[in-house]
XYZ file of N, CA, C and O in Angstrom:
804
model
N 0.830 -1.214 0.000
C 0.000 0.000 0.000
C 0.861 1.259 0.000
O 0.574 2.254 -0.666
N 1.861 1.165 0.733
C 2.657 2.708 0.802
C 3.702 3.175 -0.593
O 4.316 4.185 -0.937
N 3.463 1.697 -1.160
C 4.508 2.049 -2.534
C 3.632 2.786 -3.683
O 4.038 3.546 -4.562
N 2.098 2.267 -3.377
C 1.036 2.888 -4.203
C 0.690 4.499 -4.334
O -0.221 4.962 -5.020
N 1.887 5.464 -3.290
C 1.806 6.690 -3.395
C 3.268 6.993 -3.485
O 4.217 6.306 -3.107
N 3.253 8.145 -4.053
C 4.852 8.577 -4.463
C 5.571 9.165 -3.140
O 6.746 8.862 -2.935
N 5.189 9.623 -2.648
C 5.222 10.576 -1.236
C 6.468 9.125 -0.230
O 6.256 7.962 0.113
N 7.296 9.758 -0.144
C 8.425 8.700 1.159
C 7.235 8.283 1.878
O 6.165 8.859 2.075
N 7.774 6.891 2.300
C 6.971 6.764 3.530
C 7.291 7.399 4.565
O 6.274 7.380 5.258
N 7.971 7.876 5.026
C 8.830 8.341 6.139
C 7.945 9.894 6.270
O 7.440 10.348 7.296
N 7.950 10.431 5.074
C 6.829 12.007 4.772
C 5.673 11.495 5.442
O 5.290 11.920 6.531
N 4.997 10.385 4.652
C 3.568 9.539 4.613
C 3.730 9.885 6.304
O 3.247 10.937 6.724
N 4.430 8.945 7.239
C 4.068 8.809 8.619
C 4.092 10.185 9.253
O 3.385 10.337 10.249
N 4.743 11.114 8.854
C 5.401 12.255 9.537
C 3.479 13.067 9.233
O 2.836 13.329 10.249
N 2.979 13.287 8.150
C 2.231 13.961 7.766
C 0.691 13.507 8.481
O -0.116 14.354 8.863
N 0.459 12.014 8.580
C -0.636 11.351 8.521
C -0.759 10.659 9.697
O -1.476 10.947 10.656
N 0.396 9.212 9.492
C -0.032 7.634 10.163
C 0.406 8.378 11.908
O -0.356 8.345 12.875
N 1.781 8.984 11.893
C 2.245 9.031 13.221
C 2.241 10.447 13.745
O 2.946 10.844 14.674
N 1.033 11.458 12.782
C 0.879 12.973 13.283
C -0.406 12.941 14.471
O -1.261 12.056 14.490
N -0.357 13.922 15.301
C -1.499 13.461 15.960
C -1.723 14.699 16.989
O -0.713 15.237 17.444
N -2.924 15.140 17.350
C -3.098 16.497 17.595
C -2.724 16.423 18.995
O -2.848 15.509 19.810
N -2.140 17.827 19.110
C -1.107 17.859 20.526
C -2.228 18.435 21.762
O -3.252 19.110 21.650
N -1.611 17.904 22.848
C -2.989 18.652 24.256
C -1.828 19.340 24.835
O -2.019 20.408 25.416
N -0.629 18.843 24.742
C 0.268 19.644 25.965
C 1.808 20.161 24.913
O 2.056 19.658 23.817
N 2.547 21.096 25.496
C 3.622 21.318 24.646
C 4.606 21.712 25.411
O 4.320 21.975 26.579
N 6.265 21.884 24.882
C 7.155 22.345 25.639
C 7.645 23.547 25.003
O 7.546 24.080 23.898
N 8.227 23.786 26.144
C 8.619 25.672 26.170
C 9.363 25.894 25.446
O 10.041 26.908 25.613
N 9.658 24.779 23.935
C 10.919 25.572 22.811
C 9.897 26.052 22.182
O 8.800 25.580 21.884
N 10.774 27.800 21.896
C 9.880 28.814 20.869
C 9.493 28.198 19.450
O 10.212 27.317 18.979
N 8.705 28.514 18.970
C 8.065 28.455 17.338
C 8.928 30.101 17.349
O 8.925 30.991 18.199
N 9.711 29.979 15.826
C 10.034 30.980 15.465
C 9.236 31.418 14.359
O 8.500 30.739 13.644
N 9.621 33.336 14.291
C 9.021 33.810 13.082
C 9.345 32.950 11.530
O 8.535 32.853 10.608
N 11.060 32.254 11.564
C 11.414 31.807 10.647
C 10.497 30.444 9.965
O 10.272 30.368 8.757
N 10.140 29.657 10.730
C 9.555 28.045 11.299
C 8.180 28.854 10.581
O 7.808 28.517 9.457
N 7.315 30.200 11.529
C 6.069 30.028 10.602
C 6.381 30.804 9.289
O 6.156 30.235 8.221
N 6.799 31.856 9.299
C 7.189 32.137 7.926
C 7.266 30.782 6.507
O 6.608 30.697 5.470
N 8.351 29.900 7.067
C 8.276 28.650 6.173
C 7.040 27.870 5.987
O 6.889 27.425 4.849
N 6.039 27.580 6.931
C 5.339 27.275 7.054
C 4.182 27.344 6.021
O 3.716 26.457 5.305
N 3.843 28.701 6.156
C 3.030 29.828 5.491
C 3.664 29.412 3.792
O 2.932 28.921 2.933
N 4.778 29.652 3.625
C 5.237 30.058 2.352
C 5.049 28.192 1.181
O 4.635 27.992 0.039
N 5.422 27.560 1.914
C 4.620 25.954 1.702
C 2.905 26.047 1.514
O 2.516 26.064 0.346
N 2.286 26.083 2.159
C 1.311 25.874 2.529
C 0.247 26.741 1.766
O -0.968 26.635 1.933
N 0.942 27.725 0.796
C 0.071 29.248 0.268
C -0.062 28.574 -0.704
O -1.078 28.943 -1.294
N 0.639 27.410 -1.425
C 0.403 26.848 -2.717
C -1.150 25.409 -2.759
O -1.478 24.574 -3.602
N -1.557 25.693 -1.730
C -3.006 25.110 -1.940
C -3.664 25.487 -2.934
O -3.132 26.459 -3.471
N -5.090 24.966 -3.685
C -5.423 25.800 -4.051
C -7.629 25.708 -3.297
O -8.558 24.939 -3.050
N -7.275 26.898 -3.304
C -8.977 27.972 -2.990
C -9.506 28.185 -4.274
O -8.819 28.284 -5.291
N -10.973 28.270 -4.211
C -11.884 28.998 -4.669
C -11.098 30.267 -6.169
O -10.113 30.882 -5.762
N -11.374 30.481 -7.190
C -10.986 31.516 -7.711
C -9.256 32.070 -7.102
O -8.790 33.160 -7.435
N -8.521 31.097 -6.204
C -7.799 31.557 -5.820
C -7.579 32.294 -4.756
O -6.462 32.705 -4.443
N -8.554 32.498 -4.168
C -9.037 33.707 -3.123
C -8.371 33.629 -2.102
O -8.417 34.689 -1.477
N -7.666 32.741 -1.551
C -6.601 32.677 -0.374
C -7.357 33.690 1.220
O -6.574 34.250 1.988
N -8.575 33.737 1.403
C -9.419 33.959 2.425
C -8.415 34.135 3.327
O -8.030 35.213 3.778
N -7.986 33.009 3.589
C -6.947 32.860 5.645
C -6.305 33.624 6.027
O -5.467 33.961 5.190
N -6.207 34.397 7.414
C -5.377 35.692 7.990
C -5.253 35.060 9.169
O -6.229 34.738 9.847
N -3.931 34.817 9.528
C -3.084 34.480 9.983
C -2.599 35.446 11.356
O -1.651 36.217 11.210
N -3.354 35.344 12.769
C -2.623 35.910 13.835
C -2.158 35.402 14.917
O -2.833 34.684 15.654
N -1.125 35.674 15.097
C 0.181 35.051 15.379
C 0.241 35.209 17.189
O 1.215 35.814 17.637
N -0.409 34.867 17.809
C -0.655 35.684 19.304
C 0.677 34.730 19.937
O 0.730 33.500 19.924
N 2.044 35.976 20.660
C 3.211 35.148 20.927
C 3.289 36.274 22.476
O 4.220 35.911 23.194
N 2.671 37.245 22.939
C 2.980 38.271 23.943
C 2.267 37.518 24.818
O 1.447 36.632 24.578
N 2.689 37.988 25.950
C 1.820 37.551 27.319
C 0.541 38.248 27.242
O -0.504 37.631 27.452
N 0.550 39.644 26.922
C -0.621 40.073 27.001
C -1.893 40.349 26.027
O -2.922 41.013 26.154
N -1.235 39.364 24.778
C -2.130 39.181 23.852
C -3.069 37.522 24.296
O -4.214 37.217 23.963
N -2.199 36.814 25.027
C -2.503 35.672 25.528
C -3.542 35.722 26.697
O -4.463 34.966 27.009
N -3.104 36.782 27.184
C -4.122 36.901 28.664
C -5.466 37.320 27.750
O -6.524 36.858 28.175
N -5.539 38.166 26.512
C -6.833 38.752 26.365
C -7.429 37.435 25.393
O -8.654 37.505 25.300
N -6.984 36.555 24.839
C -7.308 35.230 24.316
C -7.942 34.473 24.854
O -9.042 34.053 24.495
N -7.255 34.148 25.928
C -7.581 32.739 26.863
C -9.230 32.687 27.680
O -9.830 31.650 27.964
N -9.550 33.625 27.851
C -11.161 34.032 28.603
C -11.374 34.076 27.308
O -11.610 35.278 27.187
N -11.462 33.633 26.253
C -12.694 33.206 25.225
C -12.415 31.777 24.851
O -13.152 31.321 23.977
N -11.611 31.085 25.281
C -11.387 29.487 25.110
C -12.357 28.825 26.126
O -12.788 29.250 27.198
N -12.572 27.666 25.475
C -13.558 27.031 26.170
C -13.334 25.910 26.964
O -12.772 25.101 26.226
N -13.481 25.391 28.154
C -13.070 24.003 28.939
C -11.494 24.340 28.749
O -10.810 25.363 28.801
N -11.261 22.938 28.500
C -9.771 22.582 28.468
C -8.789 22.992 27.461
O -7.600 22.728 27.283
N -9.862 23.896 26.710
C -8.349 24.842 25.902
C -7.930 25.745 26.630
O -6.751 26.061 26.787
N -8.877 26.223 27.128
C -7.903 27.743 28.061
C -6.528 26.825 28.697
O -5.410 27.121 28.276
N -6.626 26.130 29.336
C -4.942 25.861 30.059
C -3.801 25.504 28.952
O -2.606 25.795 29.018
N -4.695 24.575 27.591
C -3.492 24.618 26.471
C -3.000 25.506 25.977
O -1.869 25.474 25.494
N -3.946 26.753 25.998
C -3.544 27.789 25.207
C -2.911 28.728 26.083
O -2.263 29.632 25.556
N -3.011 28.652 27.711
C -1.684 29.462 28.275
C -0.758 28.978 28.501
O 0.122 29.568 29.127
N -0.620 27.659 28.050
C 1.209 27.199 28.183
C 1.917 26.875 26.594
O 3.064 26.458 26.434
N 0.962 27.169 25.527
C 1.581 26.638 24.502
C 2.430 27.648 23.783
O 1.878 28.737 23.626
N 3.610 27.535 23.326
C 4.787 28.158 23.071
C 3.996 29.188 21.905
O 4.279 30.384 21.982
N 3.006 28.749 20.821
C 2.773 29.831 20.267
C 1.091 29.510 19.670
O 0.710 28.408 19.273
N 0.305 30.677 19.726
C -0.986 30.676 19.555
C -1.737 31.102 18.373
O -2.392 32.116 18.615
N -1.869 30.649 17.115
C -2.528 30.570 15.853
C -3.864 31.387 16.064
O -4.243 30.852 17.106
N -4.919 32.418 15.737
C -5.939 32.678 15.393
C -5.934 32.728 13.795
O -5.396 33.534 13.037
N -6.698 31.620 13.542
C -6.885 31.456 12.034
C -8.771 31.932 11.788
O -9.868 31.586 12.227
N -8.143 32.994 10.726
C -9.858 33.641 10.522
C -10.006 33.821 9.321
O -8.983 33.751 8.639
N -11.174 34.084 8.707
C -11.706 34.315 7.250
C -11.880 35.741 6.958
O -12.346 36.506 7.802
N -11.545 36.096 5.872
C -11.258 37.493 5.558
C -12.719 37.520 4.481
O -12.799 37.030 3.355
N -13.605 38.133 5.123
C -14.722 38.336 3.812
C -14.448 39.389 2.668
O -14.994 39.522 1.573
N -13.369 40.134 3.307
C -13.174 41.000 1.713
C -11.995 40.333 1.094
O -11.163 41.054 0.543
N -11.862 39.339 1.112
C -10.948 38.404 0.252
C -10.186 39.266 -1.056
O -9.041 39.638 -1.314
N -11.852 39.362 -1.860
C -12.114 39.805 -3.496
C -10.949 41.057 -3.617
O -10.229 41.147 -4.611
N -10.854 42.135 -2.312
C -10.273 43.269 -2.936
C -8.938 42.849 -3.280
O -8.331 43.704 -3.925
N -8.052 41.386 -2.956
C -6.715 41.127 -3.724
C -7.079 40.412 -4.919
O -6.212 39.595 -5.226
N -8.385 40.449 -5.947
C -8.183 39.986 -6.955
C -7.747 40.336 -8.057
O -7.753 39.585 -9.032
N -7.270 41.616 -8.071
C -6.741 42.168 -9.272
C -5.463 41.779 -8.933
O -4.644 42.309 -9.684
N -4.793 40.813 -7.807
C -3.443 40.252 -7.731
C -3.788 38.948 -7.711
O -3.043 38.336 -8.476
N -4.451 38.351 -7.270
C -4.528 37.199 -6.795
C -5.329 36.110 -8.159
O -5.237 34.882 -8.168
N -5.845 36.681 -8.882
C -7.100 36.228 -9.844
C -7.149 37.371 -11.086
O -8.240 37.617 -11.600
N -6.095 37.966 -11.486
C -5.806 38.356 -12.515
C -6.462 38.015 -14.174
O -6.362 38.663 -15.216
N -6.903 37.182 -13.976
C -7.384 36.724 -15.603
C -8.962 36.801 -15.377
O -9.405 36.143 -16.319
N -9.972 37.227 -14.675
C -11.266 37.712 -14.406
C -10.836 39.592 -13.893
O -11.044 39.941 -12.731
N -10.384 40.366 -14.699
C -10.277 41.477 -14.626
C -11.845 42.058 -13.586
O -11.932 43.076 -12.900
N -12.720 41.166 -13.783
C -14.404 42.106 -12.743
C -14.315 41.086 -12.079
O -15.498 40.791 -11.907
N -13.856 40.508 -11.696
C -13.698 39.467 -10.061
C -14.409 40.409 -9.037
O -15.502 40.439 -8.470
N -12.956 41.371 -9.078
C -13.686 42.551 -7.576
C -14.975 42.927 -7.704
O -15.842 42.650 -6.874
N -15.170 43.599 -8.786
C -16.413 44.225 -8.842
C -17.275 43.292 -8.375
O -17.837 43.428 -7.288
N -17.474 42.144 -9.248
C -18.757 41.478 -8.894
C -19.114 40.934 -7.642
O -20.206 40.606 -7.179
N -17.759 40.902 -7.107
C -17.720 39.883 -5.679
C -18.306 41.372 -4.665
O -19.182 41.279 -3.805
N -17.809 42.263 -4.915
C -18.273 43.211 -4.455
C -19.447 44.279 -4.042
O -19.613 45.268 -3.329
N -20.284 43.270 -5.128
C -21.556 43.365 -5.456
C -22.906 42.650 -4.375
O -24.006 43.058 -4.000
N -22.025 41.288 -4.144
C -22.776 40.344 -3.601
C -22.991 40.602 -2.060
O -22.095 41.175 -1.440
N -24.115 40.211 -1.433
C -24.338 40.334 -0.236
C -23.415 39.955 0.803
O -23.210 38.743 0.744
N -22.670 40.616 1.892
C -22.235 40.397 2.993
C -21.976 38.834 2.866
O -21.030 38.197 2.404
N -23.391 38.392 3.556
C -23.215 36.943 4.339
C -22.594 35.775 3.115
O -21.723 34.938 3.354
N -23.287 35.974 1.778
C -22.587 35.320 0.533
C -21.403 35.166 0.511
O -21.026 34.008 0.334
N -20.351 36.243 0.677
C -18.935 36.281 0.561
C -18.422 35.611 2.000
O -17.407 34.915 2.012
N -19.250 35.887 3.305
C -18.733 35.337 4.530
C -18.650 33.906 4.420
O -17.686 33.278 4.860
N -19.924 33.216 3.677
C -19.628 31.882 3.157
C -18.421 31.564 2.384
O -17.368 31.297 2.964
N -18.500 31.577 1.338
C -17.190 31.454 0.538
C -15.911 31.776 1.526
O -15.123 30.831 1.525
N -15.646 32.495 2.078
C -14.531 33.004 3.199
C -14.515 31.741 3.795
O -13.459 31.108 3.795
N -15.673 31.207 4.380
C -14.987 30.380 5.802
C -14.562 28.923 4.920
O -13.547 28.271 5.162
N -15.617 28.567 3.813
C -15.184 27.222 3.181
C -13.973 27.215 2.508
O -13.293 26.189 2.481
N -13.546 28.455 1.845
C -12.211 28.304 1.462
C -10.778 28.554 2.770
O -9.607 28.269 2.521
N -11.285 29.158 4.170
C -10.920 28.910 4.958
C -10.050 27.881 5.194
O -8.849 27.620 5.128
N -11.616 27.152 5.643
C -11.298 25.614 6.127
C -10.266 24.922 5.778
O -9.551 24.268 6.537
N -10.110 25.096 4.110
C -9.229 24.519 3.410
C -7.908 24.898 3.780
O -6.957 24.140 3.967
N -7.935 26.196 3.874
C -6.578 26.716 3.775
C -5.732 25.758 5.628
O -4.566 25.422 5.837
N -6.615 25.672 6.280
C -6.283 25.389 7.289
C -5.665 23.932 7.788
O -4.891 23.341 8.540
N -6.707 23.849 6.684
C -6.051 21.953 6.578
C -4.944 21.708 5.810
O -4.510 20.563 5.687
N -4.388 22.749 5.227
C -2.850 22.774 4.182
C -2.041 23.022 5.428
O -0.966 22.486 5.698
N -2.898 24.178 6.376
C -1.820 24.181 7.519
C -1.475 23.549 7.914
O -0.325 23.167 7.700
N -2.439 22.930 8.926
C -2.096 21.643 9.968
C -0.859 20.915 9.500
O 0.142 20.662 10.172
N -1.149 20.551 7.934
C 0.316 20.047 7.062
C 1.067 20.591 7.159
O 1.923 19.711 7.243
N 1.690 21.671 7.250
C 2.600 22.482 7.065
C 3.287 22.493 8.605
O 4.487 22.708 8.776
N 2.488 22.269 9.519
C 2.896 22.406 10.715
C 3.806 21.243 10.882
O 4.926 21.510 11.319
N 3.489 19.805 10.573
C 3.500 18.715 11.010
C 5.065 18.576 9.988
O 6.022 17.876 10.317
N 5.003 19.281 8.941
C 6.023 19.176 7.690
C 7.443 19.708 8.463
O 8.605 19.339 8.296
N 6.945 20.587 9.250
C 7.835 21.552 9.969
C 8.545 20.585 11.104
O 9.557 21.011 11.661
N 8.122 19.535 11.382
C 8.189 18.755 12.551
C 7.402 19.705 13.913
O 8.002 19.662 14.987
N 6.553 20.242 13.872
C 6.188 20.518 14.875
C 4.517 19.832 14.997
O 3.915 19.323 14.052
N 4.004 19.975 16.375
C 2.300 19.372 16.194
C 1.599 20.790 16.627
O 1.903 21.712 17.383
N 0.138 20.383 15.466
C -0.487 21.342 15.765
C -1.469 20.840 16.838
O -1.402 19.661 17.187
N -2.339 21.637 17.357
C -3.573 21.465 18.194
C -4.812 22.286 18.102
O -5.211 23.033 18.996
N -5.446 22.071 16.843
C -6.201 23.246 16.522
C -7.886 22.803 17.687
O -8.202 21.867 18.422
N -8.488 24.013 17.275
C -9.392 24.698 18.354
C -10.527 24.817 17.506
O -10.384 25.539 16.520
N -11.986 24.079 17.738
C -13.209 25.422 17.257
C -14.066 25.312 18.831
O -15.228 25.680 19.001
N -13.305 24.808 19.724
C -14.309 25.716 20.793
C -13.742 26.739 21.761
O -12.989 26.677 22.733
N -14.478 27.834 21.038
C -13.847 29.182 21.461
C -14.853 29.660 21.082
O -15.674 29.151 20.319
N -14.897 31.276 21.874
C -16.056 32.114 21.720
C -15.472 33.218 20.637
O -14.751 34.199 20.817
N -16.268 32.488 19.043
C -15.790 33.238 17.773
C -15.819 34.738 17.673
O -15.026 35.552 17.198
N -17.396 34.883 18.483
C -17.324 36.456 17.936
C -16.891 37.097 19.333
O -16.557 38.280 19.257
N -16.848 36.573 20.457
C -15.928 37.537 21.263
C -14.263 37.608 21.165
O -13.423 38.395 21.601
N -14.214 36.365 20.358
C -12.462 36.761 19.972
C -12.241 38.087 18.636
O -11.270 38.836 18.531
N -13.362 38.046 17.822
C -12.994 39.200 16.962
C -13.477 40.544 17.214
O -13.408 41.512 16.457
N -14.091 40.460 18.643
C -14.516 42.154 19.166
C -13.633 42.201 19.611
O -13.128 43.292 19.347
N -12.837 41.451 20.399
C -11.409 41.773 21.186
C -10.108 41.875 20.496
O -9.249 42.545 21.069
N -9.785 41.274 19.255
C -9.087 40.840 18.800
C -9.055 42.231 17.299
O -8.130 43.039 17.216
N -10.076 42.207 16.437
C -10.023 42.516 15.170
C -11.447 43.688 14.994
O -11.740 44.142 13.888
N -12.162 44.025 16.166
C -13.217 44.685 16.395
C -14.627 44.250 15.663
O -14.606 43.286 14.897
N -15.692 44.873 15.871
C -17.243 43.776 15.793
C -17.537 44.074 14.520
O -18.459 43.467 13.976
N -16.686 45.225 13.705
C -17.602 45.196 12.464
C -15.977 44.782 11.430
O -15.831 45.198 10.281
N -15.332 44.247 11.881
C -14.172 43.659 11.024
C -14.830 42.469 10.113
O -15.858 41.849 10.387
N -13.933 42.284 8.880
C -14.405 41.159 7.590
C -14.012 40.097 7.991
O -14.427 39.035 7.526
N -12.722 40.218 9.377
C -12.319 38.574 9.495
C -13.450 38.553 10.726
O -14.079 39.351 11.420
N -13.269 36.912 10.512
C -14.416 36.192 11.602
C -13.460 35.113 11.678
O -13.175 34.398 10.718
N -12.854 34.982 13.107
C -11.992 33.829 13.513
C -13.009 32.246 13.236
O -14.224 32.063 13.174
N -12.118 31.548 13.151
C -12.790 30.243 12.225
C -12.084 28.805 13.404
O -12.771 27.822 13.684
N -11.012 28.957 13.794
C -10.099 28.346 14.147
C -9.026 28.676 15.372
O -8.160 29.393 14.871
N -8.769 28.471 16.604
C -8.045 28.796 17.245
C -6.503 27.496 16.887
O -6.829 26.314 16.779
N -5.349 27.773 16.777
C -4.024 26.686 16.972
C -3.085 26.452 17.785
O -2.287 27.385 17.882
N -2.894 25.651 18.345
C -1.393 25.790 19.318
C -0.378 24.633 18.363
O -0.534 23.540 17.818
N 0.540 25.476 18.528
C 1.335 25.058 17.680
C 2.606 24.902 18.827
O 2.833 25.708 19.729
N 3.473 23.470 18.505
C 4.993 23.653 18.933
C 5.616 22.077 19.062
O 5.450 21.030 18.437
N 6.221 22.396 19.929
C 7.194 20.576 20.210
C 5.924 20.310 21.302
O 5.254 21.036 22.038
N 5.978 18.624 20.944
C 4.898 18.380 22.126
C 5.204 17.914 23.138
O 6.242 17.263 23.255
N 4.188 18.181 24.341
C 4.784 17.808 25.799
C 4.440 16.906 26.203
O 3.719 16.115 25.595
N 4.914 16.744 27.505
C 4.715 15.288 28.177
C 2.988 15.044 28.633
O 2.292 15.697 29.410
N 2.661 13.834 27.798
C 1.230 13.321 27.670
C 0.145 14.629 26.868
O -0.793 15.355 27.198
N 1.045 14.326 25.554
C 0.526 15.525 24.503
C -0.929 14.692 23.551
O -1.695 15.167 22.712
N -0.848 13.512 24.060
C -1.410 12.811 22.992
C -2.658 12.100 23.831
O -2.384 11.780 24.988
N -3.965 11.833 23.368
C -5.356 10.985 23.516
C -4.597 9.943 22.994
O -3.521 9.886 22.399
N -5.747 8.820 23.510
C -5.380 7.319 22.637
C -6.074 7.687 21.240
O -7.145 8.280 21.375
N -5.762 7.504 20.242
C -5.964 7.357 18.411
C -7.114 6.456 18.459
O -7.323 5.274 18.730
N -7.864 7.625 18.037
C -9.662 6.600 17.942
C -9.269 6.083 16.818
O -8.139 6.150 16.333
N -10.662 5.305 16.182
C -10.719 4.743 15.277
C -10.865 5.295 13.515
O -11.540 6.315 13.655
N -10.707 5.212 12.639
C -10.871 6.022 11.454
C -11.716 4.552 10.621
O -11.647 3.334 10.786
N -12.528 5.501 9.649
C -13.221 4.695 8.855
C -12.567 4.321 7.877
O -11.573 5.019 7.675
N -12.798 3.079 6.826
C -11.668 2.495 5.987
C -12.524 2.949 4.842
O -13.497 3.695 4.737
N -11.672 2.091 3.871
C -12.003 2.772 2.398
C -12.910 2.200 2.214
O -13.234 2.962 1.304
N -13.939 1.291 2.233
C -14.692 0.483 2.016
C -16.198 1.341 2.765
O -17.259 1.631 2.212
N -15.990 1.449 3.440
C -16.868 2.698 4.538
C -17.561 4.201 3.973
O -18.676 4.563 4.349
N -16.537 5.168 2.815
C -16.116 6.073 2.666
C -16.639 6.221 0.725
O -17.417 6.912 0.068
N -15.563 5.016 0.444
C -15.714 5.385 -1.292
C -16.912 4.596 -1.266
O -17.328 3.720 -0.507
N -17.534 5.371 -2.730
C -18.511 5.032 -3.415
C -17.813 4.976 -4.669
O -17.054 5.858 -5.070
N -18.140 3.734 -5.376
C -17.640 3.583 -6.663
C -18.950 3.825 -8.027
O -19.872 3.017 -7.908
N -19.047 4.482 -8.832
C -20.349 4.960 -9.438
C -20.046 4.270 -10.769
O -20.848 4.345 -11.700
């Protein structure tokens, strides 16, 4: 089975079989360099028209952490005040205004997208989101580091505090990112097989 994909196995385990979402972490920094690389991998997904939605905040201060953590929910608040560095991954609903860079060959991209109702574009934002986020998680794991991403958190009190109430991003995703710590890991539930999943038509 592992020869049936081009990808090392050694990538294969690093990315997939032996990645696994972190609860606890240790105190070596995530550098600007580490996400920088990260980011610069990971931008070659591809979105919607290209639209690259995801905005990326980087919460690494104590006192950006203190104003974070009272919107985490249960047992993230304690991950997220010891984890070396804190991801707010959000959806940018004015995406469209980088399409005269981003989507160049629809010269009325902007316009039209610009046209469309609010909540329309907030859709498109979070689904091409999503995506972008799941290139992350890869990117993290590529990096050798584990991620620990978050959706229980209080969304719209992180972007009144964070990005203010009438801002285009709408946090989607909280991350802790870093080396993982001692008893970082749940036991590995079960996953459904291919037989479960594909439909052959």
């Amino acid at each position: 089975m592992y020869d049936a994909l081009a990808l090392d196995k050694n990538a294969q385990d690093l990315l997939f079989r032996e990645a696994r979402t972190a609860n606890s972490f240790t105190d070596e920094p995530v550098t600007d360099e580490q996400l920088r690389a990260i980011y610069d991998l990971v931008k070659y997904g591809p979105t919607s028209m290209n639209n690259q939605p995801l905005r990326v905040t980087a919460v690494r201060s104590k006192e950006a952490r203190e104003r974070l953590i009272p919107h985490m929910a249960g047992n993230n608040a304690p991950k997220t005040s010891t984890a070396p560095l804190t991801l707010i991954l959000s959806a940018d609903s004015s995406f469209h205004e980088h399409f005269p860079t981003t989507f160049p060959v629809a010269p009325d991209a902007r316009e039209n997208f610009s046209g469309m109702p609010v909540e329309a574009r907030e859709n498109v934002a979070h689904e091409n989101t999503m995506l972008q986020i799941g290139y992350l998680i890869m990117g993290v794991r590529a990096a050798g580091l584990a991620a620990g991403p978050m959706s229980g958190f209080d969304a719209e009190g992180v972007r009144k505090e964070f990005f203010g109430e009438d801002s285009a991003l709408k946090p989607a995703v909280v991350m802790n990112i870093g080396k993982p710590g001692p008893d970082a890991w749940f036991d590995r539930l079960p996953r459904l097989g291919h037989e479960q999943v594909v439909t052959e038509l």
